[in-house]
XYZ file of C-alpha atoms in Angstrom:
551
model
C 9.237 107.977 100.169
C 11.531 109.502 98.014
C 14.029 112.212 98.731
C 13.619 114.867 102.000
C 12.622 118.364 101.414
C 14.397 121.145 102.065
C 12.022 124.313 102.414
C 12.628 128.197 102.101
C 10.082 130.752 102.347
C 10.583 134.195 101.670
C 8.575 137.014 99.919
C 11.909 139.008 98.184
C 11.713 136.546 94.758
C 15.412 137.624 93.969
C 16.294 136.035 97.476
C 14.408 133.003 97.283
C 15.490 132.309 93.942
C 19.720 133.239 95.295
C 18.817 130.722 97.855
C 17.340 127.863 96.104
C 19.874 128.493 93.564
C 22.805 127.892 96.230
C 21.296 124.968 97.843
C 20.467 122.780 94.492
C 23.979 123.634 94.033
C 24.484 121.819 97.285
C 22.494 119.644 98.246
C 19.953 118.762 94.863
C 21.547 114.969 94.203
C 20.585 114.345 97.518
C 17.279 116.591 99.212
C 14.533 118.129 96.559
C 14.370 121.904 97.232
C 11.135 123.517 97.858
C 10.361 126.940 97.779
C 7.287 129.395 98.752
C 6.540 133.323 98.948
C 4.847 133.705 102.165
C 4.041 132.018 104.722
C 0.709 131.030 104.059
C 1.439 129.406 100.772
C 4.596 127.233 102.836
C 2.082 125.801 105.059
C 0.222 125.046 102.566
C 2.927 122.969 100.878
C 3.704 121.582 103.959
C -0.036 120.672 104.210
C 0.516 118.960 100.786
C 4.203 117.274 101.590
C 2.553 115.277 104.985
C -0.489 113.936 103.341
C 1.902 112.557 100.463
C 3.887 111.099 103.155
C 6.793 113.059 102.406
C 9.737 113.737 105.272
C 10.956 117.892 106.033
C 14.998 117.876 106.965
C 15.216 121.143 107.402
C 12.838 124.639 106.937
C 14.387 127.458 106.304
C 12.296 130.621 106.764
C 12.968 134.585 106.193
C 11.955 136.674 109.487
C 10.335 140.248 107.826
C 7.456 138.668 105.786
C 3.954 140.292 105.566
C 1.237 139.074 107.049
C 2.753 135.669 109.017
C 6.858 137.014 109.591
C 9.048 133.692 110.385
C 8.802 133.050 113.856
C 4.928 132.658 113.815
C 5.273 130.534 110.372
C 8.200 128.375 112.369
C 5.914 127.873 115.216
C 2.698 126.799 113.191
C 5.310 124.397 111.133
C 6.325 122.872 113.662
C 2.754 120.960 114.280
C 2.990 119.573 111.080
C 6.844 118.225 110.715
C 8.174 118.680 114.351
C 10.923 116.553 113.701
C 12.394 119.213 110.285
C 15.584 121.757 111.606
C 14.716 125.037 111.824
C 16.906 128.004 110.612
C 15.827 131.837 110.220
C 17.407 134.124 107.637
C 17.607 137.828 108.813
C 18.974 141.222 108.115
C 22.159 142.518 110.739
C 18.720 144.902 112.018
C 16.664 141.721 113.073
C 19.273 139.727 115.415
C 17.605 140.433 118.483
C 14.304 139.206 116.793
C 16.584 135.930 115.690
C 17.750 135.234 118.948
C 14.028 135.638 120.469
C 13.159 132.702 117.702
C 16.020 130.646 119.194
C 13.690 130.913 122.893
C 10.344 131.130 121.516
C 10.400 128.519 119.063
C 13.890 126.206 119.507
C 15.071 127.860 116.264
C 18.335 125.139 115.642
C 20.459 128.303 113.422
C 20.228 132.155 111.976
C 21.491 133.211 108.953
C 22.667 136.966 108.713
C 21.904 138.261 104.891
C 24.001 138.382 102.660
C 25.187 134.930 103.071
C 28.236 135.378 100.709
C 30.214 133.213 100.322
C 27.916 129.823 100.739
C 30.910 127.744 101.091
C 31.611 130.135 104.401
C 28.685 131.130 105.891
C 25.307 128.924 104.196
C 26.457 125.505 103.613
C 28.631 125.183 106.988
C 25.228 125.586 109.074
C 22.919 123.578 106.605
C 25.263 120.594 107.453
C 24.814 120.285 110.596
C 21.616 120.790 110.452
C 20.813 117.882 108.101
C 23.775 115.840 110.065
C 21.296 116.301 113.079
C 18.195 115.808 111.437
C 19.752 112.713 109.944
C 20.799 111.732 113.448
C 17.639 112.233 114.871
C 15.123 110.951 111.963
C 12.065 112.316 112.049
C 9.802 109.423 112.376
C 6.985 109.864 114.546
C 7.726 107.887 117.822
C 4.464 106.335 119.270
C 4.270 107.711 122.369
C 4.307 106.037 126.231
C 0.891 105.778 128.129
C 0.896 105.956 131.965
C -2.431 105.088 133.254
C -2.368 107.098 136.871
C -4.399 108.862 139.558
C -3.709 112.543 140.220
C -3.174 112.991 143.454
C -1.118 109.795 143.432
C 2.966 110.587 144.644
C 3.974 107.105 142.262
C 2.147 108.334 139.393
C 3.645 112.086 139.600
C 7.181 110.146 140.420
C 6.717 108.461 136.758
C 5.198 111.630 134.714
C 8.338 113.670 136.315
C 10.806 111.404 135.439
C 9.387 111.192 131.579
C 9.595 114.905 131.749
C 12.174 115.236 132.760
C 14.193 112.984 130.409
C 12.142 114.628 127.542
C 10.444 111.181 126.510
C 6.650 112.204 124.792
C 4.045 110.585 126.579
C 0.296 110.692 127.451
C -1.294 110.719 130.635
C -4.508 109.075 131.182
C -6.751 109.477 134.557
C -7.588 105.829 135.314
C -11.121 107.177 136.683
C -11.937 108.325 133.433
C -13.142 106.081 130.065
C -9.699 105.931 128.142
C -7.887 105.059 131.298
C -9.991 102.589 132.617
C -10.120 101.239 128.431
C -6.175 100.542 128.861
C -6.767 99.011 132.270
C -9.214 96.557 130.963
C -7.173 96.281 127.853
C -4.058 94.976 129.874
C -6.322 92.994 132.255
C -5.387 94.675 134.979
C -7.067 96.539 138.085
C -6.965 99.626 140.324
C -3.996 98.111 142.236
C -2.145 97.938 139.057
C -1.914 101.898 138.800
C 0.164 103.755 137.674
C 0.249 101.483 134.579
C 2.729 102.192 131.610
C 1.460 100.852 128.249
C 5.242 101.259 125.906
C 5.436 101.939 122.613
C 4.785 98.252 120.975
C 1.974 97.600 123.485
C 3.709 95.822 126.949
C 1.888 96.991 129.942
C 4.093 97.484 133.312
C 2.032 97.558 136.646
C 4.119 100.203 139.097
C 6.918 99.378 137.430
C 10.119 100.854 138.744
C 11.660 103.892 137.329
C 14.424 102.306 135.797
C 12.339 99.342 134.690
C 10.437 102.748 132.801
C 13.733 104.081 131.182
C 14.626 101.204 129.871
C 11.083 100.631 128.204
C 11.346 104.436 126.907
C 14.802 103.181 125.448
C 17.069 105.262 127.644
C 20.808 104.063 128.102
C 20.695 102.163 131.591
C 24.298 100.179 131.147
C 27.621 101.490 130.559
C 28.683 100.147 126.964
C 32.380 99.229 128.488
C 34.250 98.248 131.678
C 36.892 101.057 131.873
C 37.051 104.798 130.510
C 39.249 108.147 130.547
C 36.676 109.450 132.550
C 33.437 109.265 134.571
C 31.817 112.157 135.249
C 28.566 111.223 138.248
C 25.672 113.999 137.674
C 24.067 114.921 135.175
C 23.734 118.902 135.594
C 25.334 122.177 133.475
C 28.657 120.997 135.571
C 28.342 117.347 134.596
C 27.406 117.824 131.075
C 29.563 120.852 130.472
C 32.281 118.223 131.158
C 30.605 115.755 129.152
C 30.942 117.611 126.200
C 34.655 119.155 126.820
C 35.505 115.334 127.874
C 33.984 113.626 124.262
C 35.408 116.745 121.959
C 38.889 115.895 123.617
C 38.483 112.449 122.531
C 38.346 111.292 126.228
C 36.219 108.022 126.531
C 33.577 109.667 128.307
C 30.764 107.810 130.580
C 27.898 110.774 132.149
C 26.063 108.553 134.727
C 22.642 110.797 136.075
C 20.595 108.734 138.785
C 17.308 110.884 137.668
C 17.093 113.376 134.564
C 20.370 114.993 132.856
C 19.822 118.426 133.355
C 19.249 118.624 137.444
C 17.830 121.464 139.136
C 18.851 123.830 136.364
C 17.151 121.599 133.825
C 13.582 122.232 135.813
C 13.989 126.133 135.808
C 11.178 127.417 133.177
C 13.579 129.696 132.450
C 17.337 130.924 132.809
C 17.482 134.522 131.970
C 21.331 135.325 133.254
C 22.756 132.821 131.160
C 25.751 134.401 128.448
C 24.376 134.354 124.831
C 20.226 134.530 125.587
C 19.445 137.696 126.392
C 15.678 136.606 126.486
C 15.804 133.523 128.052
C 16.076 129.880 127.614
C 14.204 127.161 129.537
C 16.473 124.758 131.691
C 14.870 122.104 129.838
C 15.932 123.324 126.265
C 19.324 124.112 127.709
C 19.462 121.051 128.836
C 18.441 118.887 126.061
C 20.917 120.959 123.326
C 23.870 120.138 126.152
C 22.606 116.521 125.792
C 22.405 116.533 121.952
C 26.106 117.777 121.973
C 27.436 115.329 124.133
C 25.780 112.503 122.460
C 27.647 114.436 119.276
C 30.902 113.934 120.938
C 30.209 110.176 121.621
C 30.136 110.919 125.562
C 27.917 108.151 126.795
C 24.760 108.471 129.295
C 22.875 106.408 131.541
C 19.958 107.360 133.625
C 18.396 105.737 136.588
C 22.015 104.422 137.934
C 22.351 105.447 141.236
C 25.784 105.335 142.422
C 27.030 104.668 145.778
C 30.233 103.665 146.297
C 33.876 105.336 144.865
C 36.948 103.536 145.965
C 40.725 103.929 144.269
C 41.936 100.363 142.716
C 45.467 101.365 141.995
C 45.265 103.886 139.077
C 42.024 103.096 138.751
C 39.190 104.850 139.804
C 36.162 102.391 140.518
C 32.276 103.568 140.836
C 29.997 100.920 142.699
C 26.376 101.299 141.624
C 23.121 100.371 143.813
C 23.095 96.881 142.292
C 25.861 95.789 142.687
C 27.291 96.891 139.524
C 30.954 98.193 139.010
C 32.280 100.169 136.045
C 36.033 102.080 136.821
C 37.938 104.938 135.010
C 41.222 106.177 135.112
C 39.487 110.184 136.540
C 36.336 110.515 138.373
C 34.609 113.835 138.156
C 31.813 114.707 141.068
C 28.996 117.131 139.617
C 26.438 115.744 142.096
C 24.940 119.157 142.593
C 22.547 119.851 145.613
C 19.142 118.554 146.710
C 16.127 120.817 148.090
C 16.442 120.437 151.900
C 12.590 118.653 152.915
C 10.135 121.449 154.328
C 9.430 120.103 158.220
C 6.441 120.555 159.081
C 3.899 118.548 160.381
C 1.564 116.803 157.520
C 4.312 117.908 155.045
C 6.108 114.612 154.803
C 2.766 111.935 153.691
C 1.284 114.830 151.312
C 4.807 114.849 149.089
C 3.697 114.052 145.718
C 0.031 114.710 146.472
C 0.356 118.304 146.203
C 3.529 118.840 148.121
C 6.524 118.894 145.446
C 10.192 119.680 145.856
C 11.448 121.847 142.539
C 8.816 123.428 139.652
C 7.551 120.121 138.991
C 6.489 121.595 135.639
C 4.284 118.728 134.683
C 1.995 120.223 137.147
C 1.093 123.724 135.854
C -1.878 123.123 133.295
C -3.534 121.339 136.432
C -2.962 124.729 138.595
C -5.583 126.639 136.286
C -7.588 128.419 138.193
C -5.942 127.083 141.999
C -4.180 128.921 144.530
C -0.795 127.672 144.477
C 2.584 128.672 147.503
C 5.992 128.641 146.926
C 8.272 128.430 149.785
C 11.774 129.994 149.470
C 13.281 133.227 148.440
C 16.360 132.531 145.736
C 16.100 132.745 142.282
C 14.521 129.748 141.269
C 11.740 129.580 143.654
C 11.262 133.799 141.546
C 11.382 131.337 138.537
C 8.346 128.986 139.663
C 6.611 132.011 140.683
C 6.801 133.231 137.290
C 6.083 129.780 135.260
C 2.603 128.846 137.802
C 1.221 132.219 137.143
C 0.239 131.762 134.164
C -2.607 128.583 135.392
C -2.534 129.707 138.804
C -5.709 132.198 140.085
C -3.197 133.601 142.379
C 0.375 132.572 143.457
C 2.053 133.718 146.952
C 5.439 133.332 147.798
C 6.430 132.497 150.975
C 9.931 134.103 152.095
C 11.476 133.512 155.436
C 13.395 136.787 155.264
C 12.849 140.240 155.787
C 13.562 141.232 151.809
C 14.381 139.374 148.334
C 17.386 141.685 147.624
C 19.322 139.199 150.001
C 18.923 135.912 148.027
C 16.997 136.808 144.743
C 18.691 138.537 141.212
C 17.110 142.242 140.463
C 15.585 141.387 137.490
C 13.456 138.924 139.016
C 12.474 141.143 141.843
C 11.407 143.557 139.204
C 9.248 140.832 136.827
C 7.660 139.633 140.011
C 6.326 142.974 140.707
C 4.871 143.284 137.369
C 2.606 140.435 137.638
C -0.386 141.131 139.136
C -1.496 137.379 140.684
C 1.784 137.161 142.552
C 1.592 138.058 145.665
C 5.777 137.996 147.943
C 5.109 137.358 151.854
C 8.067 137.967 154.024
C 8.963 136.666 157.648
C 6.615 133.524 156.845
C 6.856 129.943 157.109
C 4.680 127.177 156.375
C 4.065 125.014 160.029
C 1.701 122.553 158.837
C -0.037 120.901 156.118
C -3.401 119.423 155.944
C -5.482 117.330 153.583
C -7.570 113.575 153.082
C -5.622 111.912 149.847
C -4.117 115.139 148.779
C -3.209 118.462 150.005
C -6.304 121.207 151.005
C -4.552 123.537 153.327
C -1.634 124.818 154.749
C -0.793 126.752 158.354
C 1.537 129.389 157.409
C 3.255 131.424 161.005
C 3.505 135.255 160.281
C 6.433 136.260 162.397
C 5.905 139.824 161.169
C 2.201 140.273 162.736
C 3.158 136.788 165.429
C -0.084 135.484 164.119
C -0.686 132.076 162.631
C -3.353 130.936 159.969
C -5.065 127.932 157.558
C -5.499 129.146 154.100
C -6.780 126.404 151.775
C -3.647 125.347 149.151
C -4.000 122.782 146.596
C -0.694 122.559 145.687
C 2.529 124.311 147.422
C 6.407 123.797 145.679
C 9.349 123.834 147.808
C 12.307 125.464 147.240
C 14.544 126.349 151.335
C 18.053 125.719 149.944
C 19.938 122.885 149.317
C 22.107 119.637 150.447
C 25.122 118.409 148.547
C 24.789 114.478 147.946
C 27.968 112.954 149.369
C 26.775 110.306 151.974
C 27.816 108.113 149.430
C 31.179 109.122 149.555
C 32.142 108.457 153.364
C 35.380 108.980 154.180
C 36.670 108.804 150.777
C 37.280 112.222 150.089
C 37.405 115.580 152.487
C 34.386 117.440 152.920
C 33.453 120.526 154.747
C 31.137 120.530 157.442
C 27.846 120.825 155.356
C 28.912 117.660 152.938
C 30.142 119.734 150.771
C 33.598 118.415 148.595
C 37.238 120.592 149.508
C 39.449 120.497 145.919
C 42.344 122.035 145.598
C 43.560 125.594 147.594
C 40.988 124.429 150.488
C 42.677 121.323 151.114
C 45.781 122.869 151.965
C 46.349 123.292 155.628
C 49.363 125.755 156.847
C 51.253 124.948 153.230
C 50.489 121.261 153.950
C 48.756 118.905 151.964
C 46.184 116.210 152.905
C 46.931 113.451 154.428
C 47.483 110.367 152.127
C 48.345 112.713 149.508
C 50.875 110.567 147.366
C 51.895 113.309 144.653
C 55.064 115.948 144.354
C 52.241 118.396 143.685
C 49.965 120.494 145.695
C 46.229 119.142 144.713
C 45.134 121.326 140.798
C 42.383 123.365 141.578
C 39.498 121.401 141.491
C 40.957 117.972 142.475
C 39.664 116.096 145.890
C 41.585 115.028 148.354
C 42.562 111.684 146.318
C 44.496 112.333 142.925
C 42.523 111.604 139.938
C 39.269 112.212 141.677
C 37.508 115.911 140.713
C 34.808 117.840 141.537
C 32.405 120.374 140.202
C 29.594 122.659 139.967
C 27.611 123.240 143.688
C 28.881 119.936 145.367
C 32.233 121.946 145.444
C 32.983 123.382 148.520
C 33.148 127.178 148.100
C 31.538 127.350 144.481
C 29.427 130.011 142.865
C 26.007 129.009 143.089
C 25.209 129.284 139.305
C 24.479 127.794 136.008
C 27.348 129.156 133.926
C 29.918 129.034 136.710
C 29.026 125.443 136.834
C 29.345 124.976 132.832
C 32.832 126.602 133.331
C 34.000 124.649 136.285
C 32.844 121.417 134.120
C 34.811 122.693 131.187
C 37.999 123.450 133.605
C 38.183 119.691 135.167
C 38.474 118.304 131.703
C 41.507 120.439 131.463
C 42.436 119.288 134.483
C 41.921 115.276 133.903
C 44.116 115.859 131.198
C 47.143 116.813 133.223
C 46.785 114.490 135.536
C 46.522 111.650 132.638
C 50.021 113.185 131.494
C 51.240 113.198 134.865
């Protein structure tokens, strides 16, 4: 297929010649350097390369170009070469636009003019982009196909799992022609739904999530029996620890039972995370963190549920639900929290069939033209309301409290007020749900007016607080009365260390009542429930693990 291309786009001839010269000097023996003077010309070049079967490794576009600026070009270019790495060339005054591009078209990097000397300001960036492209490859990945029913909870579970793990797939309704043809080709009937057809043509009838994970090429088995550090939970705290653990040379394993990113990974927009003034989706942030962890050789397992933890001398051993085990010198518990179930008549039977916990972004397009109700008053509920307002006819936020101010960030409250099809109703609760096969109506109790009303509703998304995932720990480590793990100073009572503590020191700040077992993020008692603080605790935990291992 010949050399892969590095494409540069700049309407200033002198700049275009200069960057092409610098690129040829460094990469001309390995890559084909291609120049274009406008976005339209560059798209024509890309189409020709596509027809020839050529590959594109990196696209570098100037921001300030007439007719089509760099962001608009990269957005269209992604459709032709989705796996090419993308960089924006900007002047100093354009840095706000560059940061916006990182969020709008997931630009991998931006470079400032001038880039002299290239050895310091250009080549290190291009080296990273090319390394990332080579590691990921640019071959088109055949889609997994899922045949299911719109209101089937098992079908939703598989679609949601694939989407949250960023696995490309095509969804086909079982009652539509293409879905029926696929069922016939697999010699399967309606009872086989959901049917998953893998990229190599294997048909899996009503598979488990773990079977789907294996079919999608996700890692489900550890590569070794013993590690320096095992992290349980793949949310922001777990990912932060995986990145720092791997980068500092620890043999690190991250175990996630569902999807890397946790609840943060489901967020349609995180706007108060440092370094992203225009916000970033939870999926984008998660994917970047996962790639960083992979870069530093931290292993990641999905669909493995941990059900036990014990001490074996100096080792800490975790037991999986299937009976398997894996051990390490140290363990970090970063299991986060799960949404509290909504207790109301009819809710349980309609979960996954119109009632969803979390944002369930896969349902966004299906909500077009419908009335969506969201239960909750914290940031996650506000972000979901903004997301679904793009599709739904109307979004109603049902808040149990008197106002949003006590539970939601100010910036989100302001944004909600500016969207015309979002309504906020306070002192309201859902007390019932009705529907034949799927959600069709809900009953709302309005305590302000002392009234109850049943309204049509096709989609209900629930965000009503969180509970820690710690029941599986039993009495292994001390927890508070709500199940959150007690750590560090919270373990000392009247200056006394916890019972059974066998070290001549106090527990480290994030250390549990068992030496070598740490906790970080939302699962830890007294933690700040924010993405940034969770990432910080994950990084801090690795520093404390080093101190523990050196003792």
